[in-house]
Amino acid sequence: MIEQRQIGEYRLRAAFDEGGRGLPLVLCNGWGSNLEVFDPLVEALADRPVLRFDVPGIGGSERPALPLRLPALASLVEALLRSYGIERADVFGYSWGGTLAQELARRNPDRVRRLVLAATSTGHLMVPAPPRILPAFADSRWLTNWRRPRRFFEREFACRVGPRLFGGERLRRNPMAILPVLRKLERPSTRAMAWQVAGAFGWTSLHWLHRLNQPTLILAGDDDRVINPINPMLLAWRIPDARLRWVRGGHLFPVLDAVERTAEHMRTFLDEKDKVVPFGGRKWRATG
């Protein structure tokens, strides 16, 4: 059920599907995306409890007067979890939400059991998108629409640039395949989009990823035009207990191209049993 919750000084829009088994799964969405965009993934993961939310300024959540940095956003999510009585959870972060998920895991080594990162990077210090994304910006309306960014979400424009911007065989075959995502999307305001970018500006996880103790699954699209393939490999290299899985699809694979495949990978990973292995007086968690 979707509801408004007062978390600190902000009203956040959230939905907690309590059905299913196991620990709750917290979903952190991409830039400018409201919680309904995750509908297909939530349906594919109907066998477990799922919490999703709109970050401040996006969807139905209250917009802050000034940008909130990622640590402050992570604190809000922590308070949201407490408001639902969730003491421990698995966390999934998609695209921009992947940076928020990493910050949550860093701040909450005992509260976050397992981490899933999809189509994301290490933040500001990331490898730029590959050159194959450049043709997507050949459309002159990138310049004519810049004063009204909501036009970027209009049907005609999204269908024209979507295949070249996001990649994925499904969009290349049928550019109108992006429409289900657009119908779920509540177009954010210019300020909300800018605030979300500003909140993550300068943030990077590159220097502390090696301290994450959560088992981590990294999912990457094999035709992602937004995230350079070096970025998921870098995440897998820096996080001690991480594994990388490639999924057929573009940047939208968790919500469009390969929802079922994404859910399958996640279900297999999240259902693994944790083992505590003593080593030199410390307890290291391994997966089997």
Short mmCIF file of C-alpha atoms in Angstrom, two decimals:
data_model
loop_
_atom_site.label_atom_id
_atom_site.label_comp_id
_atom_site.label_asym_id
_atom_site.label_seq_id
_atom_site.Cartn_x
_atom_site.Cartn_y
_atom_site.Cartn_z
CA MET A 1 0.00 0.00 0.00
CA ILE A 2 1.35 3.43 -0.97
CA GLU A 3 1.30 5.98 1.84
CA GLN A 4 2.86 9.21 3.07
CA ARG A 5 5.14 8.94 6.11
CA GLN A 6 6.54 11.79 8.16
CA ILE A 7 10.27 11.04 8.46
CA GLY A 8 12.02 13.80 10.36
CA GLU A 9 11.16 17.06 8.65
CA TYR A 10 10.12 15.44 5.35
CA ARG A 11 7.06 13.59 4.19
CA LEU A 12 8.17 10.58 2.16
CA ARG A 13 5.97 8.54 -0.13
CA ALA A 14 6.59 4.84 0.35
CA ALA A 15 5.07 1.42 -0.27
CA PHE A 16 5.73 -1.70 1.79
CA ASP A 17 4.52 -4.99 0.30
CA GLU A 18 4.69 -7.22 3.37
CA GLY A 19 3.75 -10.51 1.71
CA GLY A 20 6.31 -13.21 1.12
CA ARG A 21 9.13 -14.68 3.13
CA GLY A 22 12.59 -13.73 4.24
CA LEU A 23 14.09 -10.37 5.10
CA PRO A 24 12.54 -7.22 3.57
CA LEU A 25 14.14 -6.03 0.35
CA VAL A 26 14.65 -2.26 0.09
CA LEU A 27 14.62 -0.83 -3.45
CA CYS A 28 16.53 2.40 -4.26
CA ASN A 29 15.43 3.86 -7.58
CA GLY A 30 17.25 5.68 -10.38
CA TRP A 31 17.56 9.39 -11.08
CA GLY A 32 14.20 11.17 -11.37
CA SER A 33 12.22 7.93 -10.98
CA ASN A 34 9.27 7.37 -8.66
CA LEU A 35 8.52 4.08 -6.93
CA GLU A 36 5.97 2.88 -9.54
CA VAL A 37 8.79 2.37 -12.04
CA PHE A 38 9.72 -0.68 -9.96
CA ASP A 39 6.27 -2.27 -10.39
CA PRO A 40 7.46 -4.99 -12.83
CA LEU A 41 10.36 -5.97 -10.56
CA VAL A 42 8.15 -6.04 -7.47
CA GLU A 43 5.70 -8.32 -9.29
CA ALA A 44 8.58 -10.62 -10.26
CA LEU A 45 9.71 -10.69 -6.61
CA ALA A 46 6.23 -11.24 -5.16
CA ASP A 47 7.58 -14.04 -2.96
CA ARG A 48 9.33 -11.62 -0.58
CA PRO A 49 8.51 -8.41 1.34
CA VAL A 50 9.59 -5.26 -0.52
CA LEU A 51 9.93 -1.63 0.59
CA ARG A 52 10.27 1.14 -2.00
CA PHE A 53 10.08 4.91 -1.71
CA ASP A 54 10.39 8.25 -3.48
CA VAL A 55 13.42 10.28 -2.45
CA PRO A 56 12.66 13.89 -1.43
CA GLY A 57 11.52 15.93 -4.42
CA ILE A 58 10.66 12.92 -6.58
CA GLY A 59 7.19 11.47 -7.10
CA GLY A 60 5.01 12.20 -4.10
CA SER A 61 7.75 12.99 -1.57
CA GLU A 62 8.23 16.48 -0.21
CA ARG A 63 10.87 18.55 -2.01
CA PRO A 64 13.70 19.91 0.16
CA ALA A 65 14.60 23.60 0.07
CA LEU A 66 18.21 22.69 -0.66
CA PRO A 67 19.87 19.58 -2.09
CA LEU A 68 20.32 16.68 0.33
CA ARG A 69 23.68 14.98 0.21
CA LEU A 70 23.79 11.19 -0.08
CA PRO A 71 24.70 10.69 3.62
CA ALA A 72 21.64 12.76 4.61
CA LEU A 73 19.45 10.74 2.22
CA ALA A 74 20.83 7.53 3.72
CA SER A 75 19.87 8.81 7.18
CA LEU A 76 16.32 9.40 5.93
CA VAL A 77 16.12 5.87 4.56
CA GLU A 78 17.43 4.51 7.88
CA ALA A 79 14.66 6.42 9.68
CA LEU A 80 12.12 5.12 7.15
CA LEU A 81 13.17 1.54 7.92
CA ARG A 82 12.80 2.17 11.65
CA SER A 83 9.31 3.60 11.09
CA TYR A 84 8.29 0.25 9.55
CA GLY A 85 9.99 -1.71 12.32
CA ILE A 86 12.61 -3.12 9.93
CA GLU A 87 15.76 -3.94 11.87
CA ARG A 88 17.62 -5.76 9.09
CA ALA A 89 17.13 -5.86 5.32
CA ASP A 90 18.63 -6.62 1.95
CA VAL A 91 19.17 -3.57 -0.28
CA PHE A 92 18.88 -3.22 -4.06
CA GLY A 93 20.17 -0.08 -5.78
CA TYR A 94 19.55 0.73 -9.44
CA SER A 95 21.54 3.38 -11.38
CA TRP A 96 21.61 6.56 -9.21
CA GLY A 97 19.99 4.50 -6.47
CA GLY A 98 23.04 2.24 -6.52
CA THR A 99 25.11 5.03 -5.00
CA LEU A 100 22.51 5.50 -2.25
CA ALA A 101 22.52 1.73 -1.65
CA GLN A 102 26.32 1.75 -1.27
CA GLU A 103 26.11 4.60 1.25
CA LEU A 104 23.43 2.69 3.19
CA ALA A 105 25.61 -0.42 3.30
CA ARG A 106 28.65 1.55 4.45
CA ARG A 107 26.75 3.25 7.27
CA ASN A 108 24.86 0.14 8.36
CA PRO A 109 27.12 -2.94 8.26
CA ASP A 110 24.79 -4.77 10.68
CA ARG A 111 21.45 -3.52 9.33
CA VAL A 112 22.17 -4.30 5.65
CA ARG A 113 22.59 -8.06 5.20
CA ARG A 114 23.15 -8.32 1.44
CA LEU A 115 23.60 -5.77 -1.31
CA VAL A 116 22.54 -5.87 -4.97
CA LEU A 117 23.87 -3.15 -7.32
CA ALA A 118 22.42 -2.87 -10.83
CA ALA A 119 23.56 -0.61 -13.70
CA THR A 120 25.50 1.64 -11.34
CA SER A 121 28.98 2.93 -10.51
CA THR A 122 31.26 4.29 -7.79
CA GLY A 123 29.77 7.78 -8.09
CA HIS A 124 31.70 10.89 -9.11
CA LEU A 125 34.93 8.99 -9.74
CA MET A 126 33.47 6.69 -12.37
CA VAL A 127 34.61 5.75 -15.85
CA PRO A 128 32.59 7.92 -18.31
CA ALA A 129 29.97 6.43 -20.59
CA PRO A 130 31.38 4.74 -23.73
CA PRO A 131 31.46 6.76 -26.98
CA ARG A 132 28.56 4.73 -28.43
CA ILE A 133 26.20 6.91 -26.36
CA LEU A 134 27.13 10.05 -28.33
CA PRO A 135 24.69 9.52 -31.26
CA ALA A 136 21.84 9.80 -28.75
CA PHE A 137 22.66 13.49 -28.32
CA ALA A 138 22.55 14.30 -32.04
CA ASP A 139 18.87 15.25 -31.70
CA SER A 140 18.57 19.05 -31.70
CA ARG A 141 15.80 18.94 -29.10
CA TRP A 142 18.34 18.31 -26.36
CA LEU A 143 19.16 22.00 -26.83
CA THR A 144 15.65 23.32 -27.44
CA ASN A 145 14.21 21.45 -24.44
CA TRP A 146 16.85 22.30 -21.86
CA ARG A 147 14.68 25.05 -20.33
CA ARG A 148 11.83 22.58 -19.95
CA PRO A 149 13.41 19.23 -19.00
CA ARG A 150 10.00 17.59 -18.62
CA ARG A 151 9.86 17.49 -22.40
CA PHE A 152 12.65 14.92 -22.31
CA PHE A 153 10.05 12.48 -20.95
CA GLU A 154 7.54 13.05 -23.72
CA ARG A 155 6.57 10.02 -25.78
CA GLU A 156 7.93 11.13 -29.16
CA PHE A 157 11.26 12.34 -27.82
CA ALA A 158 11.81 9.29 -25.61
CA CYS A 159 11.08 6.91 -28.49
CA ARG A 160 13.52 8.76 -30.76
CA VAL A 161 16.49 8.87 -28.40
CA GLY A 162 15.72 5.93 -26.08
CA PRO A 163 17.37 3.14 -28.11
CA ARG A 164 20.57 5.15 -28.61
CA LEU A 165 20.62 6.53 -25.06
CA PHE A 166 19.81 3.42 -23.02
CA GLY A 167 20.73 0.59 -25.38
CA GLY A 168 19.20 -2.86 -25.38
CA GLU A 169 18.03 -5.06 -28.24
CA ARG A 170 14.39 -4.71 -27.24
CA LEU A 171 14.42 -0.92 -27.65
CA ARG A 172 16.36 -1.13 -30.90
CA ARG A 173 13.76 -3.49 -32.36
CA ASN A 174 10.83 -1.48 -31.03
CA PRO A 175 11.51 2.04 -29.68
CA MET A 176 7.93 2.20 -28.37
CA ALA A 177 8.82 -0.54 -25.87
CA ILE A 178 9.91 2.29 -23.57
CA LEU A 179 6.30 3.47 -23.18
CA PRO A 180 5.44 1.20 -20.20
CA VAL A 181 8.25 2.86 -18.25
CA LEU A 182 7.08 6.34 -19.29
CA ARG A 183 3.53 5.58 -18.18
CA LYS A 184 4.80 4.71 -14.70
CA LEU A 185 7.02 7.79 -14.52
CA GLU A 186 5.80 10.93 -12.79
CA ARG A 187 7.80 13.61 -14.54
CA PRO A 188 10.02 15.36 -11.97
CA SER A 189 10.43 19.12 -11.83
CA THR A 190 13.59 20.81 -13.09
CA ARG A 191 14.61 21.69 -9.54
CA ALA A 192 14.02 18.17 -8.23
CA MET A 193 16.20 16.69 -10.98
CA ALA A 194 18.94 19.25 -10.31
CA TRP A 195 18.75 18.68 -6.53
CA GLN A 196 19.17 14.94 -6.97
CA VAL A 197 22.27 15.44 -9.14
CA ALA A 198 23.70 18.02 -6.73
CA GLY A 199 23.18 15.68 -3.78
CA ALA A 200 25.49 13.12 -5.33
CA PHE A 201 28.01 15.59 -6.78
CA GLY A 202 31.52 14.87 -5.56
CA TRP A 203 30.44 11.69 -3.76
CA THR A 204 32.45 8.54 -4.43
CA SER A 205 32.71 5.13 -2.84
CA LEU A 206 35.96 4.22 -4.54
CA HIS A 207 38.16 4.77 -1.48
CA TRP A 208 36.04 2.74 0.98
CA LEU A 209 34.45 -0.06 -1.06
CA HIS A 210 37.08 -2.48 0.25
CA ARG A 211 35.57 -2.02 3.74
CA LEU A 212 32.09 -3.26 2.81
CA ASN A 213 31.46 -6.57 4.56
CA GLN A 214 28.14 -7.45 2.88
CA PRO A 215 27.98 -10.16 0.22
CA THR A 216 27.28 -8.17 -2.94
CA LEU A 217 25.75 -9.05 -6.29
CA ILE A 218 26.58 -6.70 -9.17
CA LEU A 219 24.28 -6.83 -12.19
CA ALA A 220 25.34 -5.15 -15.44
CA GLY A 221 23.62 -4.84 -18.83
CA ASP A 222 25.70 -6.13 -21.71
CA ASP A 223 24.48 -3.21 -23.88
CA ASP A 224 24.27 -0.44 -21.27
CA ARG A 225 25.02 2.87 -23.00
CA VAL A 226 24.96 4.92 -19.77
CA ILE A 227 27.26 2.89 -17.51
CA ASN A 228 30.66 2.03 -18.93
CA PRO A 229 31.26 -1.74 -18.50
CA ILE A 230 34.46 -0.95 -16.63
CA ASN A 231 32.38 0.43 -13.73
CA PRO A 232 30.67 -2.82 -12.66
CA MET A 233 34.01 -4.61 -13.04
CA LEU A 234 35.58 -1.97 -10.80
CA LEU A 235 32.85 -2.50 -8.18
CA ALA A 236 33.38 -6.26 -8.30
CA TRP A 237 37.13 -5.80 -7.90
CA ARG A 238 36.93 -3.37 -4.98
CA ILE A 239 34.18 -5.03 -2.89
CA PRO A 240 35.71 -8.05 -1.07
CA ASP A 241 32.73 -10.42 -1.22
CA ALA A 242 31.26 -9.48 -4.62
CA ARG A 243 30.28 -11.33 -7.75
CA LEU A 244 29.44 -9.89 -11.15
CA ARG A 245 26.66 -11.11 -13.45
CA TRP A 246 26.05 -9.81 -16.96
CA VAL A 247 22.44 -9.53 -18.12
CA ARG A 248 21.24 -9.12 -21.69
CA GLY A 249 19.83 -5.62 -22.06
CA GLY A 250 20.54 -1.92 -21.87
CA HIS A 251 20.50 0.52 -18.97
CA LEU A 252 16.81 -0.18 -18.31
CA PHE A 253 17.23 -3.94 -17.92
CA PRO A 254 15.97 -4.13 -14.29
CA VAL A 255 12.67 -2.43 -15.22
CA LEU A 256 12.24 -3.24 -18.91
CA ASP A 257 14.63 -5.54 -20.81
CA ALA A 258 15.27 -8.37 -18.37
CA VAL A 259 13.00 -8.03 -15.36
CA GLU A 260 12.51 -11.78 -14.91
CA ARG A 261 16.20 -12.51 -15.39
CA THR A 262 17.10 -9.78 -12.90
CA ALA A 263 14.65 -11.22 -10.36
CA GLU A 264 16.06 -14.71 -10.92
CA HIS A 265 19.62 -13.57 -10.22
CA MET A 266 18.46 -11.67 -7.14
CA ARG A 267 16.38 -14.53 -5.77
CA THR A 268 19.24 -17.02 -6.12
CA PHE A 269 21.67 -14.64 -4.41
CA LEU A 270 19.37 -13.49 -1.60
CA ASP A 271 18.27 -17.03 -0.75
CA GLU A 272 21.82 -18.28 -0.18
CA LYS A 273 22.66 -19.24 3.38
CA ASP A 274 25.17 -17.13 5.27
CA LYS A 275 28.13 -18.85 6.87
CA VAL A 276 30.22 -17.35 9.63
CA VAL A 277 33.82 -18.43 9.26
CA PRO A 278 36.30 -17.66 12.09
CA PHE A 279 39.57 -16.25 10.85
CA GLY A 280 42.27 -14.79 13.02
CA GLY A 281 39.83 -13.86 15.78
CA ARG A 282 37.53 -11.99 13.36
CA LYS A 283 34.28 -13.19 11.90
CA TRP A 284 34.11 -13.03 8.14
CA ARG A 285 30.90 -13.80 6.32
CA ALA A 286 31.22 -16.13 3.34
CA THR A 287 28.56 -17.39 0.96
CA GLY A 288 28.07 -20.93 -0.15
#
